[in-house]
Short mmCIF file of C-alpha atoms in Angstrom, two decimals:
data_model
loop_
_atom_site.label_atom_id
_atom_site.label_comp_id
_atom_site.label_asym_id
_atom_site.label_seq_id
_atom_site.Cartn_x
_atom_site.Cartn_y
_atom_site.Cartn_z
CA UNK A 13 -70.48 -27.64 139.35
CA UNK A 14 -67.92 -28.04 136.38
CA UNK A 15 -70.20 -30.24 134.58
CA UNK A 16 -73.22 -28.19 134.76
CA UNK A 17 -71.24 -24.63 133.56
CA UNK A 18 -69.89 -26.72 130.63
CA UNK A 19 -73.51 -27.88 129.43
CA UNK A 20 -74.43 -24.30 129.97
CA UNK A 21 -71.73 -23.06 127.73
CA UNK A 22 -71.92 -25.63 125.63
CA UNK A 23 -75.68 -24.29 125.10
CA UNK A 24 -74.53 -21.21 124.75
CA UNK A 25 -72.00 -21.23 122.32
CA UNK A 26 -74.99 -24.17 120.02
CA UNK A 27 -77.32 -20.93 120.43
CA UNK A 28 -74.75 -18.55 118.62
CA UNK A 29 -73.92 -21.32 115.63
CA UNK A 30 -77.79 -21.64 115.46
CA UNK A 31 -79.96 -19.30 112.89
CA UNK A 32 -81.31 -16.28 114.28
CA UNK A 33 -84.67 -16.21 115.04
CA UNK A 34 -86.47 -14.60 112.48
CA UNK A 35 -89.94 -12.75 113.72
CA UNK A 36 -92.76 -13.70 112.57
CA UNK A 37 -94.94 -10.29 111.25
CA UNK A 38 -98.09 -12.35 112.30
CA UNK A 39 -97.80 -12.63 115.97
CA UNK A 40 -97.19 -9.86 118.71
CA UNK A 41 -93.74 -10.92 119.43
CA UNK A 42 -90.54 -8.43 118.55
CA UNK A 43 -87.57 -10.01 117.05
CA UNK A 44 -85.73 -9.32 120.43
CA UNK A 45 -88.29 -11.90 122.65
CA UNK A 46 -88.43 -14.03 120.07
CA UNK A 47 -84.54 -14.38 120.30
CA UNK A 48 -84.88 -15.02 123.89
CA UNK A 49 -87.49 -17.59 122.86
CA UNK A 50 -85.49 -19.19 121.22
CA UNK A 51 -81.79 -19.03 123.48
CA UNK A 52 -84.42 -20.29 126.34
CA UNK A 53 -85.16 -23.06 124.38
CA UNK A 54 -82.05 -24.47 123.39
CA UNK A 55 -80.73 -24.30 126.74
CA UNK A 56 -83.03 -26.07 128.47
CA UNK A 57 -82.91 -28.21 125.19
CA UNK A 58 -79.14 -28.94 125.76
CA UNK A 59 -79.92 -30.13 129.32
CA UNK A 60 -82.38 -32.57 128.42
CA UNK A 61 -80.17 -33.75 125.63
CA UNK A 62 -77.21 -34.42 127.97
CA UNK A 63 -79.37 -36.14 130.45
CA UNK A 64 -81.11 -38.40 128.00
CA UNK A 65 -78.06 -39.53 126.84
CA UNK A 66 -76.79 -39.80 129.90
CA UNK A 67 -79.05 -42.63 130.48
CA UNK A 68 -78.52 -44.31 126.82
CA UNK A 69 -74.86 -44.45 127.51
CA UNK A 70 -75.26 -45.91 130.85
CA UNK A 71 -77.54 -48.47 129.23
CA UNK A 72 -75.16 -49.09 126.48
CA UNK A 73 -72.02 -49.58 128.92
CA UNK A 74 -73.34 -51.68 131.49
CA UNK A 75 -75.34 -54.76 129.77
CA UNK A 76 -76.23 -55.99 133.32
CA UNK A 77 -78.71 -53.41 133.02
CA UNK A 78 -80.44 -53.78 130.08
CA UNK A 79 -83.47 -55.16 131.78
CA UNK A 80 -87.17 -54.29 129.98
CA UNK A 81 -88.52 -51.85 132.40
CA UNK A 82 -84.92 -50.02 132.04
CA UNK A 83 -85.42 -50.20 127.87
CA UNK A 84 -88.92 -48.36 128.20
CA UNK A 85 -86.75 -45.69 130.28
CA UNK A 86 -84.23 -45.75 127.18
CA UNK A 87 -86.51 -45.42 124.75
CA UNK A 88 -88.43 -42.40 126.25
CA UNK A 89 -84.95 -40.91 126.43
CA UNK A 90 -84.16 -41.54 122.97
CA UNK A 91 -87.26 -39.64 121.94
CA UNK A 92 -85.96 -37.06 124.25
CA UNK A 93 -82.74 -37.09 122.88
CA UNK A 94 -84.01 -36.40 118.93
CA UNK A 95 -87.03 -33.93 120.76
CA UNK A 96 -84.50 -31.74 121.84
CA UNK A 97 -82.15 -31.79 118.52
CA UNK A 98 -85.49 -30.64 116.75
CA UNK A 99 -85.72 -27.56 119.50
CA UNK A 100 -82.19 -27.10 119.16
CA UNK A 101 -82.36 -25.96 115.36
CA UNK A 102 -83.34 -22.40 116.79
CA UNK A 103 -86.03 -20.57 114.91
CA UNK A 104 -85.24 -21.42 111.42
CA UNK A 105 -86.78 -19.13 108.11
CA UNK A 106 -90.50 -20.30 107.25
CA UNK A 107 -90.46 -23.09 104.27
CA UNK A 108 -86.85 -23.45 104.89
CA UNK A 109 -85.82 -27.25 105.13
CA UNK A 110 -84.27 -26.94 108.66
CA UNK A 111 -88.13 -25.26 109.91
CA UNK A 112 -90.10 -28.80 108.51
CA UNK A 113 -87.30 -31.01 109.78
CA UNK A 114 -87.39 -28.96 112.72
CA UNK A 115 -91.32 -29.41 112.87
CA UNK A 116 -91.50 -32.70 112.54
CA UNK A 117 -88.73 -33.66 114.90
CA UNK A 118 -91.07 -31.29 117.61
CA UNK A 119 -94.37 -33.17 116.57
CA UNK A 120 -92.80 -36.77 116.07
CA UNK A 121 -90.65 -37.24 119.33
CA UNK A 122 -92.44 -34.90 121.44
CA UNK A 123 -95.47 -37.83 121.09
CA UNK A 124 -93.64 -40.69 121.36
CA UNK A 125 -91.61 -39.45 124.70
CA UNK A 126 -95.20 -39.44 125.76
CA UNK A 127 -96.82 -42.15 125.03
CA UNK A 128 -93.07 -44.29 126.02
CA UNK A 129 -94.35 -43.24 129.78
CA UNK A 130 -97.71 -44.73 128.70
CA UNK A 131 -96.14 -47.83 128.61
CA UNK A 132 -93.97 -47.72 131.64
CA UNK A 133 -97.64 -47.15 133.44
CA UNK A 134 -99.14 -49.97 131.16
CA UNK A 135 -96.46 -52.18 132.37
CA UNK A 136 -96.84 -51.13 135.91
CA UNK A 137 -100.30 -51.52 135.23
CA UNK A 138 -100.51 -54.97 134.33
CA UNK A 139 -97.66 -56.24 136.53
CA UNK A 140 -98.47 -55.01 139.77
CA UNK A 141 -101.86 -54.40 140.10
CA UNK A 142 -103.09 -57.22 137.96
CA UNK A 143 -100.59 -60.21 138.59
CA UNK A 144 -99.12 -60.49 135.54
CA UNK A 145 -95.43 -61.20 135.37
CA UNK A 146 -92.80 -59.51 134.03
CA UNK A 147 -92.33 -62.18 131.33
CA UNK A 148 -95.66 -61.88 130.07
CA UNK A 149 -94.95 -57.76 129.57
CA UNK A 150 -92.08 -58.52 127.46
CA UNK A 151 -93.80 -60.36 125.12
CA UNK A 152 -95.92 -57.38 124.37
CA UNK A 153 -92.95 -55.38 123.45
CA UNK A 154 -93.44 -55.58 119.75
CA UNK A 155 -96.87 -54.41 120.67
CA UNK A 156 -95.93 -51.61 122.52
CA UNK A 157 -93.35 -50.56 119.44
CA UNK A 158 -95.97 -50.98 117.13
CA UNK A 159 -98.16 -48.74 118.49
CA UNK A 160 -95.94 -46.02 120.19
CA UNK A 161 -94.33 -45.15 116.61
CA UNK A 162 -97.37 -46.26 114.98
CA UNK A 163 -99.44 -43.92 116.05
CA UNK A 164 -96.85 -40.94 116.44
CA UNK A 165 -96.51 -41.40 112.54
CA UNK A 166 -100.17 -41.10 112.25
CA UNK A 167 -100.17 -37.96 114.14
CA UNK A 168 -97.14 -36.35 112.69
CA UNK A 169 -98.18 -37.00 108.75
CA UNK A 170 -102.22 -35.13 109.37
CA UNK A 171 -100.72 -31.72 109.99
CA UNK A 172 -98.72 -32.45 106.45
CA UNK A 173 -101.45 -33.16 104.42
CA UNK A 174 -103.31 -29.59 104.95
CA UNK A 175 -99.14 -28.11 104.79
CA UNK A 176 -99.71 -26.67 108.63
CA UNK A 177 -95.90 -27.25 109.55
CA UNK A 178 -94.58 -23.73 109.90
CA UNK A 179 -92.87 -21.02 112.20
CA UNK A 180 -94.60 -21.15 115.74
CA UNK A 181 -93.35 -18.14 117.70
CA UNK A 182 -89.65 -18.84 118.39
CA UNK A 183 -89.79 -22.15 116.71
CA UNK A 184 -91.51 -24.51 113.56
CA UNK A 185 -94.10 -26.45 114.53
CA UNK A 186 -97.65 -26.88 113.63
CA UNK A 187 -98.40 -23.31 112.03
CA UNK A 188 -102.08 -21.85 113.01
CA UNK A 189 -101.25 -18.55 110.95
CA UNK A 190 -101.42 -19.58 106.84
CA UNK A 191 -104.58 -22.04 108.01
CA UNK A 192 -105.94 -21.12 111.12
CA UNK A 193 -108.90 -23.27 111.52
CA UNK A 194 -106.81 -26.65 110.04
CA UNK A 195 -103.57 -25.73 112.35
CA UNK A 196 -105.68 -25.17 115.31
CA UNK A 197 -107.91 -28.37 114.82
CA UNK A 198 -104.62 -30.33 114.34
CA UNK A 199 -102.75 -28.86 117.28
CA UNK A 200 -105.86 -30.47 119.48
CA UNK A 201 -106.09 -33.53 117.45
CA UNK A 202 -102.67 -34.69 116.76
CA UNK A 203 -100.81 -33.03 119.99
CA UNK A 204 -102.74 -31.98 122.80
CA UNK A 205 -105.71 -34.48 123.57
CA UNK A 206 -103.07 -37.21 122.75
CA UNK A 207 -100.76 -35.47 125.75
CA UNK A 208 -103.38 -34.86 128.11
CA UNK A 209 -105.15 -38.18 127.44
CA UNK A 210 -101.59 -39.49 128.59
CA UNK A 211 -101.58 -37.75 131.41
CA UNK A 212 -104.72 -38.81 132.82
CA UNK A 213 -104.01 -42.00 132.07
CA UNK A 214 -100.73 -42.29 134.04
CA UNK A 215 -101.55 -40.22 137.16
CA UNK A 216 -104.68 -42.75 136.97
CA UNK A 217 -102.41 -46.16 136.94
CA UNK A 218 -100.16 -43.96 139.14
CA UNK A 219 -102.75 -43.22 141.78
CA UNK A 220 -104.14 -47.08 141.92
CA UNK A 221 -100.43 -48.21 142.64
CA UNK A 222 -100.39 -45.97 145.40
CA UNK A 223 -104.17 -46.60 146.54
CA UNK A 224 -102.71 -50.14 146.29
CA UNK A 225 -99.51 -49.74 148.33
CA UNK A 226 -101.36 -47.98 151.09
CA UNK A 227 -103.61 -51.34 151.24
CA UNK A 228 -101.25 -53.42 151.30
CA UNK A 229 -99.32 -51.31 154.15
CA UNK A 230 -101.86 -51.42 156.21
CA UNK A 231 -102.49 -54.94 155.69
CA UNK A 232 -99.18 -55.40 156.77
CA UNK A 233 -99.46 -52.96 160.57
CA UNK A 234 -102.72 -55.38 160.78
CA UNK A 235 -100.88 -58.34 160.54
CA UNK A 236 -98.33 -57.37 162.81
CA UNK A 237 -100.47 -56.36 165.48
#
């Protein structure tokens, strides 16, 4: 109970230190909601942030750990850990330094914390439902680096070239207001068909290790019997 009042405070009293939010005059939000926005946001931010590290510390303290399936789990909590320092900036003044750091932080870790549970399903993938063994996963990790902050890079420098970081309604992100049709093509692009393409793809792997444990369950009652 102690611990989570003191991340709450804690929260509260980053919210106060953070810049106001500063409304936007091209969206239909007041400057009061957008303030809420944004104290929302860095709560929940500050939760995920103590969490994450959480984990990393555990990882970090107890080498008996450090196993490869537990360093995808540390690495999607690292991105976790920087996605929520980005949200934590608060709503920061449009072209201000702190709103494209702030953008790009949002964009950046916010894919790679995705596509670090791709993995963990890629492993899973190839481990347990095709027979590989663990050994032969690790030697893809290079591979799985490459590609994870590869292609997040990718992703994050598009919405640069047209300059579509900007404010985003209680935060900077990719900005569909100074160029609509290039911010909204890159929000799809670079953000959400990469998340939801994740998504299928793990509930996917997710639902053949179950369709593959209730097999093998069964197989087991027959056996018995």
């Amino acid at each position: 109970m102690k611990f989570s009042q003191g991340i709450l405070c804690l929260a509260f009293l980053f919210a106060c230190l953070m810049p106001k939010a500063q409304a936007d005059t091209d969206d239909n939000f007041t400057y009061k909601q957008e303030t809420n926005i944004v104290i929302v946001s860095i709560i929940f931010s500050a939760i995920s942030f103590f969490g994450s590290s959480f984990i990393v510390g555990t990882y970090l303290r107890h080498p008996e750990l450090r196993s490869f399936v537990f360093q995808l789990v540390v690495w999607i909590s690292a991105s976790d850990i920087m996605f929520s320092i980005g949200n934590a900036i608060g709503n920061p003044p449009d072209g201000s330094g702190a709103c494209y750091t702030q953008a790009v932080f949002i964009q950046f870790f916010g894919l790679s914390s995705a596509f670090w549970t791709c993995a963990i399903a890629f492993t899973v993938d190839r481990v347990y439902l095709k027979g590989h063994q663990v050994g032969d996963a690790i030697q893809l990790k290079k591979i799985l680096h490459f590609t994870v902050w590869g292609v997040s890079t990718l992703l994050t420098i598009l919405p640069a070239t047209t300059g579509n970081y900007g404010p985003s309604t209680g935060w900077c992100w990719i900005d569909v207001t100074h160029n609509k049709e290039a911010g909204t093509a890159w929000r799809f692009i670079c953000f959400y068909i990469p998340l939801w393409g994740a998504a299928i793809y793990n509930l996917v792997v997710y639902y053949n290790v179950n369709k593959a444990l209730e097999e093998a369950i069964q197989a087991g009652w027959h056996q018995i019997r």
